[in-house]
Short mmCIF file of C-alpha atoms in Angstrom, two decimals:
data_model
loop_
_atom_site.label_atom_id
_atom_site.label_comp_id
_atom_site.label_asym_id
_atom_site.label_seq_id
_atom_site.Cartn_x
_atom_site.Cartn_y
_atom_site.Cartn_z
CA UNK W 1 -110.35 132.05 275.65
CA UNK W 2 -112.48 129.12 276.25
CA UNK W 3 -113.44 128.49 272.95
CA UNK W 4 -109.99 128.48 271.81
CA UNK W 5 -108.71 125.90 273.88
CA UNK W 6 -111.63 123.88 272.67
CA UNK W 7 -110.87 124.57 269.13
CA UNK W 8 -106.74 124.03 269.94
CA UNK W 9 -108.09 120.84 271.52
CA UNK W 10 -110.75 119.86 268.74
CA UNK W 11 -107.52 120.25 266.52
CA UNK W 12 -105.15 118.07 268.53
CA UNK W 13 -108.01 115.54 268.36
CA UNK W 14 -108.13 115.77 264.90
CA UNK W 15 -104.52 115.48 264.42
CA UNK W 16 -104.20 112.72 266.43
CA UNK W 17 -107.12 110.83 265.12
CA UNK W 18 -105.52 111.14 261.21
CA UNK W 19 -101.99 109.73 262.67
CA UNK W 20 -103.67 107.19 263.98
CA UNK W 21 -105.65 105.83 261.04
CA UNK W 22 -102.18 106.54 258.84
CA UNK W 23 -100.63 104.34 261.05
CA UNK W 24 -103.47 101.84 260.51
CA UNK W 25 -103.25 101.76 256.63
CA UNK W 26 -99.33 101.75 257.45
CA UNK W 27 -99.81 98.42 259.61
CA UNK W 28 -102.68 97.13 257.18
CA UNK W 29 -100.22 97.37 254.17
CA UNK W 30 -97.53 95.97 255.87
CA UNK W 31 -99.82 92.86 257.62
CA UNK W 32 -100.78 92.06 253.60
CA UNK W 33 -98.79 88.87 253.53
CA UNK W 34 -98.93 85.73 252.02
CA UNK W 35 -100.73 84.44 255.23
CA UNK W 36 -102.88 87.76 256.64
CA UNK W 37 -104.41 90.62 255.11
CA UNK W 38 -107.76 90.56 253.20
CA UNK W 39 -107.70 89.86 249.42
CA UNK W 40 -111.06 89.96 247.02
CA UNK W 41 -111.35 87.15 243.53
CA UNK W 42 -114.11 86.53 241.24
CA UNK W 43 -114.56 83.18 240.54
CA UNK W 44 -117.60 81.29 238.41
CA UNK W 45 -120.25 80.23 239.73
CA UNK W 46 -120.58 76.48 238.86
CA UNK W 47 -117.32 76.13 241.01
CA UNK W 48 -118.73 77.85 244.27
CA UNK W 49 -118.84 74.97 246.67
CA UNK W 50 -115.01 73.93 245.60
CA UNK W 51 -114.00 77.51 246.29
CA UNK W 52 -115.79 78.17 249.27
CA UNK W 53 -114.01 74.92 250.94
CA UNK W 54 -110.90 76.04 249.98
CA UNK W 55 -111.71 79.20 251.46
CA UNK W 56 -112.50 77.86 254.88
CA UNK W 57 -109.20 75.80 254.81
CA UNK W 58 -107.21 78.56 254.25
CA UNK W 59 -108.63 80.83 256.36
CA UNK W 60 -108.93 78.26 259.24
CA UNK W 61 -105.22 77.49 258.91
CA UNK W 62 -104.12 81.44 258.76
CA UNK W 63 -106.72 82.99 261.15
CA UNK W 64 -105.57 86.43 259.90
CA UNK W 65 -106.04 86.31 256.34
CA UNK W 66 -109.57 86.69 254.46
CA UNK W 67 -110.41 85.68 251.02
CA UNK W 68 -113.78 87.55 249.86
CA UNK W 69 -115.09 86.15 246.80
CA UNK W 70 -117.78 87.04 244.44
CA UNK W 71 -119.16 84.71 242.22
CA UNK W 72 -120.36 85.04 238.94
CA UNK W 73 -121.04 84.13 235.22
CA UNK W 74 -116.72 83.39 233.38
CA UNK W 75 -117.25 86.17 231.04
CA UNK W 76 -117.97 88.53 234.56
CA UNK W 77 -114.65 87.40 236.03
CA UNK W 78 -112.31 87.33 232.85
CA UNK W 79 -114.17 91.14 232.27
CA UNK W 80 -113.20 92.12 236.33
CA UNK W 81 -109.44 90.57 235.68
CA UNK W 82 -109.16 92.43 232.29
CA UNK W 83 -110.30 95.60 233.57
CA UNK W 84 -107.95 95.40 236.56
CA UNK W 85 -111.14 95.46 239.12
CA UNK W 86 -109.52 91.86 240.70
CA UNK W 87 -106.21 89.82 240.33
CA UNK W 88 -107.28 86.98 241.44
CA UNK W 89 -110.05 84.63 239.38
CA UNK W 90 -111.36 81.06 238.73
CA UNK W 91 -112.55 80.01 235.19
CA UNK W 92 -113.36 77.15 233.26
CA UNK W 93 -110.10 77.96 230.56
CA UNK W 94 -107.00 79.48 230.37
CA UNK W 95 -106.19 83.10 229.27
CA UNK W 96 -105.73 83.41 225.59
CA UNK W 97 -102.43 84.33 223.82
CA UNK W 98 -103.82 88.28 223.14
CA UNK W 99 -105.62 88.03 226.74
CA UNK W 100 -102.15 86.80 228.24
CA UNK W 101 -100.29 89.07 226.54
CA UNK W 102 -102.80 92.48 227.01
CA UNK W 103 -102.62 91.45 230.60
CA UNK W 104 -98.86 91.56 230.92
CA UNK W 105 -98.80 94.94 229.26
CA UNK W 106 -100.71 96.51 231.95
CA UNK W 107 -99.87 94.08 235.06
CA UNK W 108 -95.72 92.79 234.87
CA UNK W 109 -96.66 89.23 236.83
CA UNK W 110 -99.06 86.55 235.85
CA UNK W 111 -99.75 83.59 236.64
CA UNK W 112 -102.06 80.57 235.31
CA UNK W 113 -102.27 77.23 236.70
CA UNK W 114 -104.77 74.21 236.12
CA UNK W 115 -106.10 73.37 239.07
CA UNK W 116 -108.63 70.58 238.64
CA UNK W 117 -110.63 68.59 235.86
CA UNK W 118 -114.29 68.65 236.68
CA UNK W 119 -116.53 66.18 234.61
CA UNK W 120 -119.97 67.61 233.69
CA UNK W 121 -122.85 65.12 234.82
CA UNK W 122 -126.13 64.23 233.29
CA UNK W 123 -128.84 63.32 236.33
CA UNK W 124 -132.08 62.48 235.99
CA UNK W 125 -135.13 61.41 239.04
CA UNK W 126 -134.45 57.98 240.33
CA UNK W 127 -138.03 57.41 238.71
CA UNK W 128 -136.86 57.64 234.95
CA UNK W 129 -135.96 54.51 233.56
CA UNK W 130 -133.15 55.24 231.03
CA UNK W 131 -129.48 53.37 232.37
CA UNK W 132 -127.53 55.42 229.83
CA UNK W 133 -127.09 57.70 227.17
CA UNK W 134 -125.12 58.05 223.86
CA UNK W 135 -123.56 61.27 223.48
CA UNK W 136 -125.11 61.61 220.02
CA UNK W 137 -128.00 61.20 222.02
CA UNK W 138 -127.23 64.20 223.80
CA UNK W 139 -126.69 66.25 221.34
CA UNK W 140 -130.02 65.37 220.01
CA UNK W 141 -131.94 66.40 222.97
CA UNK W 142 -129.97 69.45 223.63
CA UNK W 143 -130.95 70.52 219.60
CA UNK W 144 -134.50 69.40 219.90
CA UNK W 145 -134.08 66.33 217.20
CA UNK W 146 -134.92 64.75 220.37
CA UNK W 147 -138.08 65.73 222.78
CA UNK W 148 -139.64 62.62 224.21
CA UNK W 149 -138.19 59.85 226.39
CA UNK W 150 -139.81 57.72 224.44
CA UNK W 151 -137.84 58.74 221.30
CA UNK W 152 -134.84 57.43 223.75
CA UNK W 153 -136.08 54.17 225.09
CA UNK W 154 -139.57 52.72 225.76
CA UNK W 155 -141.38 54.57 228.01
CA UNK W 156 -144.47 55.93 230.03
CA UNK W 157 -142.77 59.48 230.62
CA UNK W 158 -143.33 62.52 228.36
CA UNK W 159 -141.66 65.54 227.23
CA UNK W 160 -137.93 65.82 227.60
CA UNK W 161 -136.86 69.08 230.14
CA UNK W 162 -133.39 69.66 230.20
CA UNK W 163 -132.31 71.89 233.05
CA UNK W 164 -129.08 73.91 233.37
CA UNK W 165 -128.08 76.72 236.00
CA UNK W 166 -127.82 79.30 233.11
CA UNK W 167 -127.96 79.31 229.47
CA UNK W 168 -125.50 81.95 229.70
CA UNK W 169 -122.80 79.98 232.28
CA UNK W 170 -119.87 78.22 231.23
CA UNK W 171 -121.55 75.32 231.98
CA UNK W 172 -123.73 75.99 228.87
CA UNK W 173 -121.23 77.21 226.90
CA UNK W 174 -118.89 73.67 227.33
CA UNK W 175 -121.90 71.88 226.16
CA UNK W 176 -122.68 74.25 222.71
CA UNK W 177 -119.12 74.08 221.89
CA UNK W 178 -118.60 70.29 222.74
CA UNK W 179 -121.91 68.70 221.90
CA UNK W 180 -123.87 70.88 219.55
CA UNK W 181 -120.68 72.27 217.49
CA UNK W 182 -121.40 76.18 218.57
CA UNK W 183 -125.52 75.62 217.84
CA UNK W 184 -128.29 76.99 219.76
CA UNK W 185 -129.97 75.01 222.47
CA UNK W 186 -133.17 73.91 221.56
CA UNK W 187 -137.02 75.18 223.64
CA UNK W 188 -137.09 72.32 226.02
CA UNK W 189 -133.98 73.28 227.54
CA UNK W 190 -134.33 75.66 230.95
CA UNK W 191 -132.51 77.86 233.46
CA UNK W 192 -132.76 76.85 236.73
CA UNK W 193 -131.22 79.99 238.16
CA UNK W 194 -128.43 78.00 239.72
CA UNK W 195 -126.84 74.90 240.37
CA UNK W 196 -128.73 73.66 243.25
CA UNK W 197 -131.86 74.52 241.19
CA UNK W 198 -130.79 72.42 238.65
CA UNK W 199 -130.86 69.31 241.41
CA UNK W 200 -134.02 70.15 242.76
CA UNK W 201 -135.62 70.65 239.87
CA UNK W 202 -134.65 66.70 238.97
CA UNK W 203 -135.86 65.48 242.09
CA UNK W 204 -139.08 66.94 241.53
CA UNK W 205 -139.73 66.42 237.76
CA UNK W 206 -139.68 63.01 236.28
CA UNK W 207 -139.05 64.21 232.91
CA UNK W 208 -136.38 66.51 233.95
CA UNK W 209 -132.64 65.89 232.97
CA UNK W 210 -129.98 67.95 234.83
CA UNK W 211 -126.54 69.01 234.13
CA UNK W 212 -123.67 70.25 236.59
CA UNK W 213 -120.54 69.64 237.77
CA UNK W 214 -119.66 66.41 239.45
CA UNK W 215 -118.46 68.39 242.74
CA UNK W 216 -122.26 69.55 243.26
CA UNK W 217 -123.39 65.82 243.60
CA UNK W 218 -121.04 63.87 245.34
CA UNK W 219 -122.35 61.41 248.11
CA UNK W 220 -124.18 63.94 250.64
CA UNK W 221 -122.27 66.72 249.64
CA UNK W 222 -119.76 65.54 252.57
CA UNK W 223 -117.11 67.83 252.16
CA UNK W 224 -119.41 70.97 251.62
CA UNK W 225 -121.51 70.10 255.18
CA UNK W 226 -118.33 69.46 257.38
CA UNK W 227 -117.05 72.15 259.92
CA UNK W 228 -114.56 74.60 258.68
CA UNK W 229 -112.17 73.11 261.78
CA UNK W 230 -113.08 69.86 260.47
CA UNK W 231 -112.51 69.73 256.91
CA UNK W 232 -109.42 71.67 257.15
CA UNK W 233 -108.11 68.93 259.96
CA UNK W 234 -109.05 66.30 257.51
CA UNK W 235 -106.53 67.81 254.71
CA UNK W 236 -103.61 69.01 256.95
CA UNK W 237 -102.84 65.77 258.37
CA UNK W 238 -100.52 63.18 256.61
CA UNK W 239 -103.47 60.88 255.49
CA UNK W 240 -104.22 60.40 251.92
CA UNK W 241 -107.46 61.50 251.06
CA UNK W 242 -109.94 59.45 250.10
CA UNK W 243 -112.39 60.50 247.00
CA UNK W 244 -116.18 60.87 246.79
CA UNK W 245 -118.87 58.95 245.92
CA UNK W 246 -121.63 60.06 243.58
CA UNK W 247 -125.30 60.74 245.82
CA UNK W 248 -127.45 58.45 245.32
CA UNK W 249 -130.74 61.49 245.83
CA UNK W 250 -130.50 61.39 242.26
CA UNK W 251 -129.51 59.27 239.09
CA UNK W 252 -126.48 59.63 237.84
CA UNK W 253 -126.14 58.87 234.33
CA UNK W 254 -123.58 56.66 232.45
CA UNK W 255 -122.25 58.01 229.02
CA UNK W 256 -120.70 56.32 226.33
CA UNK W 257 -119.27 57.76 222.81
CA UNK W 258 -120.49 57.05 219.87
CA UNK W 259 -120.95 53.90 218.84
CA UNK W 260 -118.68 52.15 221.61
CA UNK W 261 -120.94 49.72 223.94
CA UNK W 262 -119.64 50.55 227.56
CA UNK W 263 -121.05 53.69 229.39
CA UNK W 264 -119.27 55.39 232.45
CA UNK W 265 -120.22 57.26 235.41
CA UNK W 266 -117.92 60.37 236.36
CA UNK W 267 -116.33 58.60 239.02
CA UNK W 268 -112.98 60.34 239.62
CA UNK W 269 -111.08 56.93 238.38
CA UNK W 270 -113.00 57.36 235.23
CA UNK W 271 -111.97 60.86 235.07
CA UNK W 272 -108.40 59.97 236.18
CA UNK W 273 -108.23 57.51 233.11
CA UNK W 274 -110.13 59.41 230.75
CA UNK W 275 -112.97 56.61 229.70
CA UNK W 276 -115.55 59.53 231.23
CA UNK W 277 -116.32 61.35 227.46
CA UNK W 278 -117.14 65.05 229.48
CA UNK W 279 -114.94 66.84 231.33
CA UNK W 280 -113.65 70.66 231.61
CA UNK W 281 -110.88 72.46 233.15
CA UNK W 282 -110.55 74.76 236.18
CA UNK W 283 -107.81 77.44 236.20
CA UNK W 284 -106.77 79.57 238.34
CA UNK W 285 -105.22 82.95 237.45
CA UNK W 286 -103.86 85.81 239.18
CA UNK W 287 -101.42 89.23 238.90
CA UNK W 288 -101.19 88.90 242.73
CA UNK W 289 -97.67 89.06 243.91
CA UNK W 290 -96.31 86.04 246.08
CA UNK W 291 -95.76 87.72 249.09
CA UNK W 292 -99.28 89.26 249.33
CA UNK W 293 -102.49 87.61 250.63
CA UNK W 294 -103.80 87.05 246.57
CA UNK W 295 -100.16 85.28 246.15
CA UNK W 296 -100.56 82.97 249.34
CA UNK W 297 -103.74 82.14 248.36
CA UNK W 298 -102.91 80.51 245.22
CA UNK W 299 -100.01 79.28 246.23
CA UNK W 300 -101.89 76.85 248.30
CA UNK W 301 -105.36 76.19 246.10
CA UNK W 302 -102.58 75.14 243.45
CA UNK W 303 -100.33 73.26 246.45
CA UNK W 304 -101.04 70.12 248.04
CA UNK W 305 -103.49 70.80 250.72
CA UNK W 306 -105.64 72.82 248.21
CA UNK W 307 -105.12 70.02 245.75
CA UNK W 308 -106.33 67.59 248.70
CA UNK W 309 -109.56 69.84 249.09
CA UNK W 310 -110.51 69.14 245.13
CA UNK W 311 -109.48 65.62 245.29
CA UNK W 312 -112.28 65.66 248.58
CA UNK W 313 -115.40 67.06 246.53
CA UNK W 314 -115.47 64.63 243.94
CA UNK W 315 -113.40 66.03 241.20
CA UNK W 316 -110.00 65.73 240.08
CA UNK W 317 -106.94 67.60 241.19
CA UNK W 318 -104.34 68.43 238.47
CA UNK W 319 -101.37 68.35 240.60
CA UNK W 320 -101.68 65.31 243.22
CA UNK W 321 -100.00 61.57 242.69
CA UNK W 322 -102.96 59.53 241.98
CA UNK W 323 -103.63 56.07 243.76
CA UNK W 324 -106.27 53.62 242.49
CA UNK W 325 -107.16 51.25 244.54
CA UNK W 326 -109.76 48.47 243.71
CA UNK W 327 -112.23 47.49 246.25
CA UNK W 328 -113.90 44.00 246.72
CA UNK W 329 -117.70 43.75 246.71
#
């Protein structure tokens, strides 16, 4: 008799314990809003430090929602969207027509937005004497017409070593298509692994020359080292936001087109107005629904206080009323 009252009971137990986590999935699905709930994205990797502040921002202003991202290579996330594994990603280009429309056949809502324009930066060690560079130039060192700095500009430094996060990034791929017409990069150029390798390897090596995005070098990565609490306080108030500066740990190149005298730094202004020759988009994309946590998410990256976060790391926002305002020396 014993044992059957603690069988009856091991039962109730059981019963009770598979209520209980029914009504847990029950209050978990209905807690997925636009402002709690967990959602997952994939986003590429030469954007992490813009995503991960617009992470904390969001998270910090709705305590109950969670944003887990992976990052990875743009083929990985366009792959994870296509396949249905995520609806939420961050690339450097839009969907195509036959993505956009394979997409739609399997998920009924999409949406695509530009988010930002990120200029791609050339550094080099505060040691290397060269002010600027020609973007026939750079196409000349990234083919291997080009190998020695001296080949550029008199000098005492040797063997060119260009330095990227990945030969297989979208980093890489923006400067095949734009600078080398779809060629193949030439022996001196190197994967650093990632993008802060790339900036290390630059302040170690004289002869190195990096490329990134402008958001991974802006002045002391200020943004990036504040507080969650503080960064987010610094975008939800009613002040305008002021830009970056450019770090001064490394050289920042000017470029100039071809044949045309002036050279420009990627300031955002020079972004803004276009003079800046290399530049990218950012999109986000999603088959989230708006009143889920993947909807409220990009509802606000692609709102103002999201758009405030880009316009703080150094890169332009797509969707914010620019002010230009020049200061006296």
């Amino acid at each position: 008799m014993k044992k059957t009252v603690n069988r009856f009971l091991t039962i109730v137990m059981a019963a009770l314990a598979i209520a209980g986590a029914q009504s847990c999935m029950r209050y978990e699905k209905k807690a997925n809003t636009s402002t709690s709930g967990t959602m997952t994205m994939v986003c590429d990797n030469t954007f992490e430090n813009i995503m991960n502040q617009e992470v904390d921002v969001f998270e910090y202003q709705y305590p109950d929602a969670h944003v887990l991202v992976r990052y990875a290579s743009q083929s990985e996330a366009i792959d994870s969207l296509m396949s249905l594994n995520t609806k939420t990603i961050v690339i450097a280009r839009d969907l195509t027509k036959d993505e956009m429309k394979y997409l739609k056949s399997k998920r009924s809502f999409v949406r695509s937005s530009k988010i930002a324009v990120d200029a791609v930066a050339f550094i080099v060690n505060p040691a290397n004497d060269v002010n600027k560079l020609m973007l026939k130039e750079l196409s000349q060192i990234l083919s291997g017409e080009t190998t020695e700095w001296n080949e550029v500009m008199p000098s005492k430094l040797g063997k060119i070593r260009v330095v990227l996060d990945n030969k297989g990034s979208s980093l890489a791929a923006y400067l095949r298509d734009s600078l080398l017409n779809g060629g193949k990069f030439a022996e001196n150029v190197y994967d650093a692994g990632s993008i802060p390798g790339v900036f290390e390897a630059v302040e170690k090596d004289k002869n190195a020359i990096g490329v990134l995005g402008v958001s991974w070098i802006t002045s002391d990565m200020d943004s990036a080292d504040m507080a969650p609490d503080q960064l987010a306080k610094s975008v939800l108030s009613d002040e305008p936001v002021q830009g970056a500066t450019l770090s001064r740990r490394v050289k920042v190149l000017p470029i100039c087109r071809n044949n045309e005298v002036t050279a420009y730094r990627p300031y955002q202004e020079n972004i803004f107005n276009g003079t800046y020759p290399l530049f990218r988009q950012i999109y986000m994309i999603t088959t989230a629904h708006s009143g889920t946590t993947g909807g409220g998410f990009y509802s606000f990256v692609t709102g103002d206080i999201g758009q405030k976060i880009i316009m703080k790391t150094g890169i332009m926002p797509a969707r914010m009323r620019i002010q230009v305002v020049q200061l006296g020396e």
